[in-house]
CSV table of C-alpha atoms and ligand atoms in Angstrom, one decimal:
chain,number,residue,atom,x,y,z
A,1,UNK,CA,0.1,0.1,0.0
A,2,UNK,CA,2.9,2.3,-0.7
A,3,UNK,CA,2.3,5.8,-1.7
A,4,UNK,CA,3.5,6.3,-5.3
A,5,UNK,CA,2.7,9.9,-5.6
A,6,UNK,CA,5.1,12.5,-4.2
A,7,UNK,CA,3.9,14.5,-1.4
A,8,UNK,CA,5.7,17.6,0.0
A,9,UNK,CA,5.2,17.2,3.8
A,10,UNK,CA,5.3,20.8,4.1
A,11,UNK,CA,1.9,21.2,2.5
A,12,UNK,CA,0.3,18.7,4.6
A,13,UNK,CA,-2.1,19.6,7.5
A,14,UNK,CA,-2.1,17.2,10.4
A,15,UNK,CA,-5.3,15.1,11.0
A,16,UNK,CA,-5.6,16.6,14.5
A,17,UNK,CA,-5.1,20.2,13.3
A,18,UNK,CA,-7.7,19.8,10.7
A,19,UNK,CA,-10.2,18.3,13.1
A,20,UNK,CA,-9.4,21.1,15.4
A,21,UNK,CA,-10.1,23.7,12.8
A,22,UNK,CA,-13.5,22.0,12.0
A,23,UNK,CA,-14.6,21.7,15.7
A,24,UNK,CA,-13.6,25.2,16.7
A,25,UNK,CA,-16.0,26.5,14.1
A,26,UNK,CA,-18.9,24.6,15.3
A,27,UNK,CA,-21.4,25.2,18.3
A,28,UNK,CA,-24.3,23.3,19.6
A,29,UNK,CA,-27.7,24.3,17.8
A,30,UNK,CA,-29.9,26.9,19.4
A,31,UNK,CA,-32.1,25.1,21.9
A,32,UNK,CA,-35.7,24.6,21.0
A,33,UNK,CA,-38.8,23.1,22.8
A,34,UNK,CA,-39.5,19.6,21.7
A,35,UNK,CA,-42.2,17.1,22.7
A,36,UNK,CA,-40.9,14.0,24.4
A,37,UNK,CA,-41.1,11.5,21.5
A,38,UNK,CA,-39.4,14.1,19.1
A,39,UNK,CA,-36.7,14.5,21.8
A,40,UNK,CA,-35.5,10.9,21.6
A,41,UNK,CA,-31.8,10.8,20.4
A,42,UNK,CA,-31.5,14.5,21.0
A,43,UNK,CA,-29.4,16.3,23.6
A,44,UNK,CA,-31.0,18.0,26.5
A,45,UNK,CA,-30.4,21.7,26.6
A,46,UNK,CA,-31.5,22.5,30.2
A,47,UNK,CA,-31.0,21.0,33.7
A,48,UNK,CA,-34.3,19.2,34.7
A,49,UNK,CA,-35.4,19.0,38.4
A,50,UNK,CA,-38.2,17.0,39.6
A,51,UNK,CA,-41.3,18.9,40.0
A,52,UNK,CA,-42.8,16.4,42.5
A,53,UNK,CA,-42.3,13.2,44.3
A,54,UNK,CA,-42.2,9.8,42.4
A,55,UNK,CA,-44.4,8.0,43.3
A,56,UNK,CA,-46.5,11.0,44.4
A,57,UNK,CA,-48.1,9.0,47.3
A,58,UNK,CA,-47.4,5.8,49.3
A,59,UNK,CA,-48.8,2.9,47.3
A,60,UNK,CA,-48.9,-0.9,47.3
A,61,UNK,CA,-46.3,-2.8,45.5
A,62,UNK,CA,-48.5,-5.9,45.3
A,63,UNK,CA,-52.1,-7.2,44.9
A,64,UNK,CA,-53.0,-8.2,48.4
A,65,UNK,CA,-54.3,-6.8,51.9
A,66,UNK,CA,-53.4,-3.7,53.6
A,67,UNK,CA,-53.0,-4.4,57.3
A,68,UNK,CA,-51.9,-2.8,60.6
A,69,UNK,CA,-48.6,-4.7,60.9
A,70,UNK,CA,-48.1,-4.5,64.6
A,71,UNK,CA,-51.7,-5.6,65.3
A,72,UNK,CA,-51.4,-8.8,63.4
A,73,UNK,CA,-49.3,-11.8,63.0
A,74,UNK,CA,-49.1,-15.1,61.4
A,75,UNK,CA,-52.5,-17.0,61.7
A,76,UNK,CA,-54.3,-13.8,62.3
A,77,UNK,CA,-58.0,-13.9,61.1
A,78,UNK,CA,-59.1,-10.6,59.7
A,79,UNK,CA,-62.4,-9.1,58.3
A,80,UNK,CA,-62.2,-7.7,54.9
A,81,UNK,CA,-63.4,-4.4,55.4
A,82,UNK,CA,-63.1,-2.6,52.0
A,83,UNK,CA,-61.2,-2.6,48.7
A,84,UNK,CA,-58.9,0.1,47.1
A,85,UNK,CA,-58.1,-0.1,43.4
A,86,UNK,CA,-55.3,1.8,41.5
A,87,UNK,CA,-56.7,5.3,41.1
A,88,UNK,CA,-59.1,5.3,43.9
A,89,UNK,CA,-59.4,8.4,46.0
A,90,UNK,CA,-61.7,7.0,48.6
A,91,UNK,CA,-59.6,5.1,51.0
A,92,UNK,CA,-61.2,3.0,53.8
A,93,UNK,CA,-58.7,2.5,56.7
A,94,UNK,CA,-58.1,-0.9,58.5
A,95,UNK,CA,-58.5,-1.3,62.2
A,96,UNK,CA,-56.2,-3.8,63.9
A,97,UNK,CA,-58.6,-6.8,63.2
A,98,UNK,CA,-59.3,-5.8,59.6
A,99,UNK,CA,-57.7,-5.9,56.2
A,100,UNK,CA,-58.4,-3.7,53.1
A,101,UNK,CA,-58.3,-5.6,49.8
A,102,UNK,CA,-55.7,-3.5,47.8
A,103,UNK,CA,-54.3,-3.5,44.2
A,104,UNK,CA,-50.8,-2.8,43.0
A,105,UNK,CA,-50.4,0.9,42.6
A,106,UNK,CA,-53.4,1.8,44.8
A,107,UNK,CA,-52.9,4.4,47.6
A,108,UNK,CA,-52.2,3.1,51.0
A,109,UNK,CA,-55.0,4.1,53.4
A,110,UNK,CA,-54.2,6.0,56.7
A,111,UNK,CA,-53.4,3.4,59.4
A,112,UNK,CA,-52.1,0.7,57.2
A,113,UNK,CA,-48.4,0.0,57.6
A,114,UNK,CA,-47.9,-3.2,55.4
A,115,UNK,CA,-49.5,-5.2,52.5
A,116,UNK,CA,-49.8,-9.0,52.6
A,117,UNK,CA,-49.6,-10.5,49.2
A,118,UNK,CA,-52.7,-12.2,48.0
A,119,UNK,CA,-50.6,-15.3,47.6
A,120,UNK,CA,-49.9,-15.4,51.4
A,121,UNK,CA,-53.3,-15.4,52.8
A,122,UNK,CA,-56.2,-17.9,52.8
A,123,UNK,CA,-59.6,-16.2,51.8
A,124,UNK,CA,-62.6,-17.8,53.8
A,125,UNK,CA,-65.9,-16.0,53.2
A,126,UNK,CA,-65.6,-12.4,54.2
A,127,UNK,CA,-62.4,-13.0,56.1
A,128,UNK,CA,-58.7,-13.9,55.4
A,129,UNK,CA,-56.2,-15.8,57.5
A,130,UNK,CA,-52.6,-14.7,57.4
A,131,UNK,CA,-49.6,-17.2,56.5
A,132,UNK,CA,-47.2,-14.8,57.5
A,133,UNK,CA,-46.3,-12.3,60.2
A,134,UNK,CA,-46.0,-9.0,58.0
A,135,UNK,CA,-43.3,-6.6,59.0
A,136,UNK,CA,-43.8,-2.7,59.2
A,137,UNK,CA,-43.3,-1.2,55.6
A,138,UNK,CA,-43.5,-4.7,53.8
A,139,UNK,CA,-44.7,-4.3,50.1
A,140,UNK,CA,-45.2,-0.5,50.4
A,141,UNK,CA,-43.7,2.0,48.0
A,142,UNK,CA,-43.1,5.4,49.9
A,143,UNK,CA,-43.9,8.7,48.3
A,144,UNK,CA,-40.7,9.9,46.7
A,145,UNK,CA,-38.7,6.7,47.0
A,146,UNK,CA,-37.6,6.8,43.4
A,147,UNK,CA,-37.3,10.6,42.9
A,148,UNK,CA,-37.6,13.3,45.3
A,149,UNK,CA,-39.3,16.8,44.5
A,150,UNK,CA,-36.5,19.2,43.7
A,151,UNK,CA,-34.0,16.5,42.9
A,152,UNK,CA,-31.7,17.2,40.0
A,153,UNK,CA,-32.7,14.4,37.7
A,154,UNK,CA,-31.2,15.0,34.1
A,155,UNK,CA,-28.3,17.3,33.4
A,156,UNK,CA,-28.1,19.5,30.5
A,157,UNK,CA,-26.0,17.6,27.9
A,158,UNK,CA,-27.8,14.2,28.5
A,159,UNK,CA,-28.5,12.3,25.4
A,160,UNK,CA,-32.1,11.5,25.6
A,161,UNK,CA,-32.8,7.6,25.1
A,162,UNK,CA,-35.8,5.6,26.0
A,163,UNK,CA,-35.3,5.7,29.8
A,164,UNK,CA,-34.8,9.4,30.0
A,165,UNK,CA,-37.9,10.0,27.8
A,166,UNK,CA,-39.9,7.6,30.2
A,167,UNK,CA,-38.6,9.3,33.3
A,168,UNK,CA,-39.6,12.7,32.0
A,169,UNK,CA,-43.1,11.4,31.3
A,170,UNK,CA,-43.2,10.0,34.8
A,171,UNK,CA,-42.4,13.3,36.2
A,172,UNK,CA,-45.4,14.8,34.1
A,173,UNK,CA,-43.2,16.9,32.0
A,174,UNK,CA,-44.5,16.8,28.3
A,175,UNK,CA,-41.9,19.1,26.6
A,176,UNK,CA,-38.2,19.7,27.2
A,177,UNK,CA,-35.5,22.0,25.6
A,178,UNK,CA,-33.1,20.2,23.3
A,179,UNK,CA,-30.5,20.9,20.8
A,180,UNK,CA,-32.5,20.5,17.5
A,181,UNK,CA,-32.0,17.8,15.1
A,182,UNK,CA,-29.0,18.6,12.8
A,183,UNK,CA,-29.9,18.7,9.0
A,184,UNK,CA,-27.3,17.5,6.7
A,185,UNK,CA,-27.4,17.7,2.8
A,186,UNK,CA,-25.3,15.0,0.9
A,187,UNK,CA,-24.3,15.9,-2.6
A,188,UNK,CA,-22.3,13.9,-5.2
A,189,UNK,CA,-20.5,15.7,-8.0
A,190,UNK,CA,-19.0,14.1,-11.1
A,191,UNK,CA,-19.8,13.9,-14.9
A,192,UNK,CA,-19.3,10.2,-14.9
A,193,UNK,CA,-22.0,9.5,-12.2
A,194,UNK,CA,-25.3,7.7,-12.9
A,195,UNK,CA,-28.2,7.0,-10.6
A,196,UNK,CA,-28.4,3.4,-9.4
A,197,UNK,CA,-31.2,1.8,-11.5
A,198,UNK,CA,-30.1,3.5,-14.7
A,199,UNK,CA,-27.9,1.7,-17.2
A,200,UNK,CA,-24.2,2.8,-17.6
A,201,UNK,CA,-22.9,4.2,-20.9
A,202,UNK,CA,-19.2,3.9,-21.6
A,203,UNK,CA,-17.0,5.6,-18.9
A,204,UNK,CA,-19.8,5.9,-16.4
A,205,UNK,CA,-20.2,4.5,-12.9
A,206,UNK,CA,-23.0,4.2,-10.6
A,207,UNK,CA,-23.2,7.0,-7.9
A,208,UNK,CA,-22.7,5.7,-4.5
A,209,UNK,CA,-21.4,8.4,-2.3
A,210,UNK,CA,-24.6,10.4,-1.7
A,211,UNK,CA,-26.3,7.3,-0.6
A,212,UNK,CA,-23.4,6.0,1.6
A,213,UNK,CA,-23.0,9.4,3.2
A,214,UNK,CA,-26.7,9.9,3.7
A,215,UNK,CA,-26.6,6.6,5.6
A,216,UNK,CA,-23.9,7.6,7.8
A,217,UNK,CA,-25.7,10.9,8.5
A,218,UNK,CA,-28.8,9.0,9.5
A,219,UNK,CA,-26.7,6.6,11.6
A,220,UNK,CA,-25.1,9.7,13.4
A,221,UNK,CA,-28.6,10.7,14.5
A,222,UNK,CA,-29.0,13.6,12.0
A,223,UNK,CA,-31.5,14.1,9.2
A,224,UNK,CA,-30.1,13.4,5.8
A,225,UNK,CA,-31.2,15.3,2.7
A,226,UNK,CA,-29.8,13.5,-0.3
A,227,UNK,CA,-29.4,15.9,-3.3
A,228,UNK,CA,-29.5,15.2,-7.0
A,229,UNK,CA,-26.0,14.6,-8.4
A,230,UNK,CA,-24.3,17.7,-10.0
A,231,UNK,CA,-22.0,17.5,-13.1
A,232,UNK,CA,-18.6,19.0,-13.1
A,233,UNK,CA,-19.8,22.3,-14.4
A,234,UNK,CA,-19.3,25.6,-12.4
A,235,UNK,CA,-22.9,27.0,-13.0
A,236,UNK,CA,-24.5,23.5,-12.2
A,237,UNK,CA,-22.4,23.2,-9.2
A,238,UNK,CA,-23.2,26.7,-8.0
A,239,UNK,CA,-26.9,25.9,-8.5
A,240,UNK,CA,-26.8,22.6,-6.8
A,241,UNK,CA,-24.8,24.1,-3.7
A,242,UNK,CA,-27.3,26.9,-3.4
A,243,UNK,CA,-30.2,24.6,-3.3
A,244,UNK,CA,-28.7,22.2,-0.8
A,245,UNK,CA,-27.7,25.1,1.4
A,246,UNK,CA,-31.2,26.3,1.8
A,247,UNK,CA,-32.3,23.2,3.8
A,248,UNK,CA,-29.1,22.2,5.7
A,249,UNK,CA,-27.0,23.0,8.7
A,250,UNK,CA,-24.1,21.0,7.1
A,251,UNK,CA,-23.5,20.4,3.4
A,252,UNK,CA,-21.3,17.3,2.5
A,253,UNK,CA,-20.3,17.0,-0.9
A,254,UNK,CA,-18.2,14.5,-2.5
A,255,UNK,CA,-15.8,14.7,-5.6
A,256,UNK,CA,-14.0,17.6,-7.2
A,257,UNK,CA,-11.6,18.4,-4.5
A,258,UNK,CA,-8.4,16.8,-6.1
A,259,UNK,CA,-6.0,18.0,-8.5
A,260,UNK,CA,-7.9,17.2,-11.9
A,261,UNK,CA,-8.7,19.7,-14.5
A,262,UNK,CA,-12.6,19.1,-13.7
A,263,UNK,CA,-12.1,19.2,-9.9
A,264,UNK,CA,-14.2,22.5,-9.7
A,265,UNK,CA,-16.0,21.9,-6.4
A,266,UNK,CA,-13.4,23.3,-4.4
A,267,UNK,CA,-13.1,26.4,-6.6
A,268,UNK,CA,-16.9,27.1,-6.7
A,269,UNK,CA,-17.1,26.5,-2.8
A,270,UNK,CA,-14.3,29.0,-2.3
A,271,UNK,CA,-16.0,31.6,-4.6
A,272,UNK,CA,-19.4,31.2,-2.8
A,273,UNK,CA,-18.2,31.4,0.9
A,274,UNK,CA,-15.3,31.0,3.2
A,275,UNK,CA,-14.1,27.6,2.2
A,276,UNK,CA,-10.5,26.4,2.3
A,277,UNK,CA,-8.8,23.6,0.6
A,278,UNK,CA,-6.3,21.4,2.7
A,279,UNK,CA,-4.1,18.4,1.9
A,280,UNK,CA,-4.5,16.5,5.1
A,281,UNK,CA,-1.9,14.1,6.2
A,282,UNK,CA,-4.0,10.9,5.9
A,283,UNK,CA,-4.8,8.0,3.7
A,284,UNK,CA,-7.4,7.7,2.5
A,285,UNK,CA,-8.9,11.2,2.3
A,286,UNK,CA,-6.0,13.6,1.6
A,287,UNK,CA,-7.8,16.3,-0.3
A,288,UNK,CA,-10.5,18.1,2.0
A,289,UNK,CA,-12.4,21.3,1.6
A,290,UNK,CA,-13.9,22.9,4.6
A,291,UNK,CA,-15.6,26.0,5.7
A,292,UNK,CA,-18.9,27.9,5.7
A,293,UNK,CA,-21.1,29.3,2.9
A,294,UNK,CA,-24.0,31.5,4.3
A,295,UNK,CA,-23.5,30.1,7.7
A,296,UNK,CA,-23.9,26.6,6.6
A,297,UNK,CA,-20.9,24.3,7.5
A,298,UNK,CA,-19.5,22.8,4.4
A,299,UNK,CA,-17.4,19.7,3.8
A,300,UNK,CA,-15.9,18.8,0.4
A,301,UNK,CA,-14.9,15.3,0.7
A,302,UNK,CA,-12.7,13.4,-2.0
A,303,UNK,CA,-14.8,11.3,-4.4
A,304,UNK,CA,-13.3,7.9,-3.9
A,305,UNK,CA,-16.0,6.0,-1.9
A,306,UNK,CA,-13.6,4.8,0.9
A,307,UNK,CA,-12.0,8.3,1.2
A,308,UNK,CA,-15.5,9.8,1.5
A,309,UNK,CA,-16.6,7.4,4.1
A,310,UNK,CA,-13.4,7.5,6.1
A,311,UNK,CA,-13.5,11.4,6.0
A,312,UNK,CA,-17.0,11.2,7.3
A,313,UNK,CA,-15.9,9.1,10.2
A,314,UNK,CA,-12.9,11.2,11.1
A,315,UNK,CA,-14.2,14.8,10.4
A,316,UNK,CA,-17.9,15.0,9.7
A,317,UNK,CA,-19.5,12.7,12.5
A,318,UNK,CA,-17.7,14.6,15.3
A,319,UNK,CA,-18.8,18.0,13.8
A,320,UNK,CA,-22.4,16.6,13.6
A,321,UNK,CA,-22.1,15.5,17.2
A,322,UNK,CA,-20.9,18.8,18.4
A,323,UNK,CA,-23.7,20.6,16.7
A,324,UNK,CA,-25.9,18.0,18.3
A,325,UNK,CA,-24.6,19.3,21.6
A,326,UNK,CA,-23.0,15.9,22.4
A,327,UNK,CA,-19.9,16.0,24.6
A,328,UNK,CA,-18.6,12.7,23.2
A,329,UNK,CA,-17.6,13.5,19.9
A,330,UNK,CA,-15.8,10.2,19.0
A,331,UNK,CA,-17.0,6.6,18.7
A,332,UNK,CA,-15.4,4.2,20.9
A,333,UNK,CA,-11.7,3.3,20.3
A,334,UNK,CA,-9.8,0.3,21.5
A,335,UNK,CA,-6.2,-1.0,21.4
A,336,UNK,CA,-5.6,-4.0,19.3
A,337,UNK,CA,-2.7,-6.2,18.2
A,338,UNK,CA,-1.8,-6.3,14.4
A,339,UNK,CA,-2.5,-9.8,13.1
A,340,UNK,CA,0.0,-9.2,10.1
A,341,UNK,CA,2.6,-6.7,8.9
A,342,UNK,CA,1.2,-3.6,7.3
A,343,UNK,CA,2.6,-0.7,5.3
A,344,UNK,CA,1.6,3.0,5.4
A,345,UNK,CA,2.6,6.0,3.2
A,346,UNK,CA,5.3,8.5,4.3
A,347,UNK,CA,4.2,11.6,6.2
A,348,UNK,CA,0.6,10.4,6.5
A,349,UNK,CA,-1.7,8.6,8.9
A,350,UNK,CA,-3.3,5.5,7.5
A,351,UNK,CA,-6.8,4.5,8.4
A,352,UNK,CA,-6.8,0.8,7.7
A,353,UNK,CA,-10.1,-1.0,7.5
A,354,UNK,CA,-9.9,-3.8,9.8
A,355,UNK,CA,-11.8,-6.8,11.4
A,356,UNK,CA,-11.5,-7.3,15.0
A,357,UNK,CA,-11.2,-10.8,16.6
A,358,UNK,CA,-11.1,-11.4,20.3
A,359,UNK,CA,-8.2,-13.9,20.9
A,360,UNK,CA,-6.2,-15.0,23.9
A,361,UNK,CA,-4.3,-11.9,24.5
A,362,UNK,CA,-7.1,-9.4,23.5
A,363,UNK,CA,-8.3,-7.9,20.3
A,364,UNK,CA,-6.5,-8.7,17.0
A,365,UNK,CA,-6.9,-6.5,14.0
A,366,UNK,CA,-6.6,-7.7,10.4
A,367,UNK,CA,-6.9,-5.7,7.4
A,368,UNK,CA,-10.1,-6.4,5.3
A,369,UNK,CA,-8.3,-7.3,2.0
A,370,UNK,CA,-7.2,-4.8,-0.5
A,371,UNK,CA,-7.1,-1.2,0.9
A,372,UNK,CA,-7.6,0.9,-2.3
A,373,UNK,CA,-9.6,4.0,-1.7
A,374,UNK,CA,-12.1,3.0,-4.5
A,375,UNK,CA,-12.6,-0.5,-2.8
A,376,UNK,CA,-15.8,0.1,-0.8
A,377,UNK,CA,-16.0,-3.7,0.0
A,378,UNK,CA,-13.0,-3.0,2.4
A,379,UNK,CA,-15.5,-0.9,4.4
A,380,UNK,CA,-18.3,-3.5,4.3
A,381,UNK,CA,-16.2,-6.0,6.0
A,382,UNK,CA,-14.6,-3.8,8.5
A,383,UNK,CA,-15.3,-3.4,12.2
A,384,UNK,CA,-13.1,-0.4,12.6
A,385,UNK,CA,-10.4,1.8,11.3
A,386,UNK,CA,-6.9,1.1,12.6
A,387,UNK,CA,-4.7,4.3,12.9
A,388,UNK,CA,-1.3,3.8,11.8
A,389,UNK,CA,0.7,6.8,13.3
A,390,UNK,CA,2.1,9.5,10.8
A,391,UNK,CA,5.7,8.6,11.6
A,392,UNK,CA,5.5,5.0,10.7
A,393,UNK,CA,5.7,3.5,7.1
A,394,UNK,CA,5.4,-0.1,8.4
A,395,UNK,CA,4.2,-2.0,11.4
A,396,UNK,CA,4.8,-5.7,12.2
A,397,UNK,CA,2.5,-8.3,13.4
A,398,UNK,CA,2.2,-8.2,17.1
A,399,UNK,CA,2.4,-4.3,17.5
A,400,UNK,CA,-0.3,-2.4,19.0
A,401,UNK,CA,-2.7,0.1,17.1
A,402,UNK,CA,-5.6,2.3,18.0
A,403,UNK,CA,-8.8,1.1,16.3
A,404,UNK,CA,-11.7,3.6,15.8
A,405,UNK,CA,-14.9,1.3,16.0
A,406,UNK,CA,-17.2,1.8,13.1
A,407,UNK,CA,-20.4,1.4,15.1
A,408,UNK,CA,-21.6,2.5,18.6
A,409,UNK,CA,-22.2,0.0,21.5
A,410,UNK,CA,-25.7,-1.1,21.8
B,1,AMP,P1,-12.8,12.8,-7.6
B,1,AMP,O1,-12.7,13.2,-6.2
B,1,AMP,O2,-14.0,13.7,-8.1
B,1,AMP,O3,-11.5,13.1,-8.4
B,1,AMP,O4,-13.2,11.3,-7.6
B,1,AMP,C1,-12.2,10.3,-7.4
B,1,AMP,C2,-12.9,8.9,-7.7
B,1,AMP,O5,-14.0,8.6,-7.0
B,1,AMP,C3,-13.1,8.8,-9.2
B,1,AMP,O6,-12.7,7.6,-9.7
B,1,AMP,C4,-14.7,9.0,-9.3
B,1,AMP,O7,-15.2,8.4,-10.3
B,1,AMP,C5,-15.0,8.4,-7.9
B,1,AMP,N1,-16.2,8.9,-7.5
B,1,AMP,C6,-16.5,10.2,-7.4
B,1,AMP,N2,-17.7,10.5,-6.8
B,1,AMP,C7,-18.3,9.4,-6.8
B,1,AMP,C8,-19.5,8.9,-6.3
B,1,AMP,N3,-20.5,9.7,-5.9
B,1,AMP,N4,-19.8,7.5,-6.3
B,1,AMP,C9,-18.9,6.7,-6.6
B,1,AMP,N5,-17.7,6.9,-7.1
B,1,AMP,C10,-17.3,8.3,-7.2
B,2,MG,MG1,-14.8,13.8,-9.9
């Protein structure tokens, strides 16, 4: 996997420096009010404190009989003096020789200090006989035992998943302030590109980046707007970019940022806004355009499908997460042992597509076959991207590498 092209190390931007430039220009979206279901997967933009106790009143943890614990014991015969269902407001109190039939979640009446489960009594006519000696507090849920009124319950910055949404509902809170969904347009450029489903004329290939990138966007929890492909033509590119910018917080394009005669994307972007072109010291993914046009964050990624996908992982996903208000910008990483020797170009970090296998001494990373930047199959098979440090041009089996996982833990 040697690098046949000459690169002048002086014109390369370090991966970390490029990431820093990107992230320092992005801040979380302006908080907005959201219904609970729409807030799922978004980040909370306020501290939430409990408006009341949960549960709001002492209630029964079982279907059974509410009794006065210190007035009864095993073998006690008690008259069933009433019934309390969940939701009832009329609460008959038991005397020492009485029991009140009570359902799970029903309020505990004044005077009752324990609930005896229905399975632990024998019912005889209008009476019950206890099979146990109930202890005070048994099978009762105290008011506020899960959440106290005024307790800080969810901090600003929390990613709202099913449990958080459920807890908010349990607290009676119907809406919360969140950072809004990030909208990302994906747009492929290139004269040779044809929609999937249409036949190929000589020299043409099927367009795949806008689909793959849109899927990466969706997987990152943002909304993807896939745009029609634009040809390598200044006017067409300008029109396509303008139209995409109107619906997006972030525009991700592919193609047209290299050194070819028809690599016009980077020129048109630079004319339209504050977009800078960089050669980033990485493989795949060296040519990168980044900046803003009309307040929209713009990424011009290289066209090779693996370059586009890897660039998304390393640069675009963290940017989306920052805009989402997330504090954790990276996917999990782990250290793994190389299962075979590898090579890496001079002056560049390599992101090798690897599988991970759990072996006796820990994780072992092995490349997923040919690593050419056009070979998308190498991504399909991969569990992660092994990062070969910039100063290394080869590494041997047995050496340790950092692997960026390509999925989040579930
Ligand atoms: P470019 O970055 O425009 O020079 O393109 C580099 C390589 O990636 C060329 O072989 C292109 O044909 C290919 N390519 C560019 N865009 C796409 C795309 N959207 N889908 C598939 N291949 C692409
Ligand atoms: Mg092109």
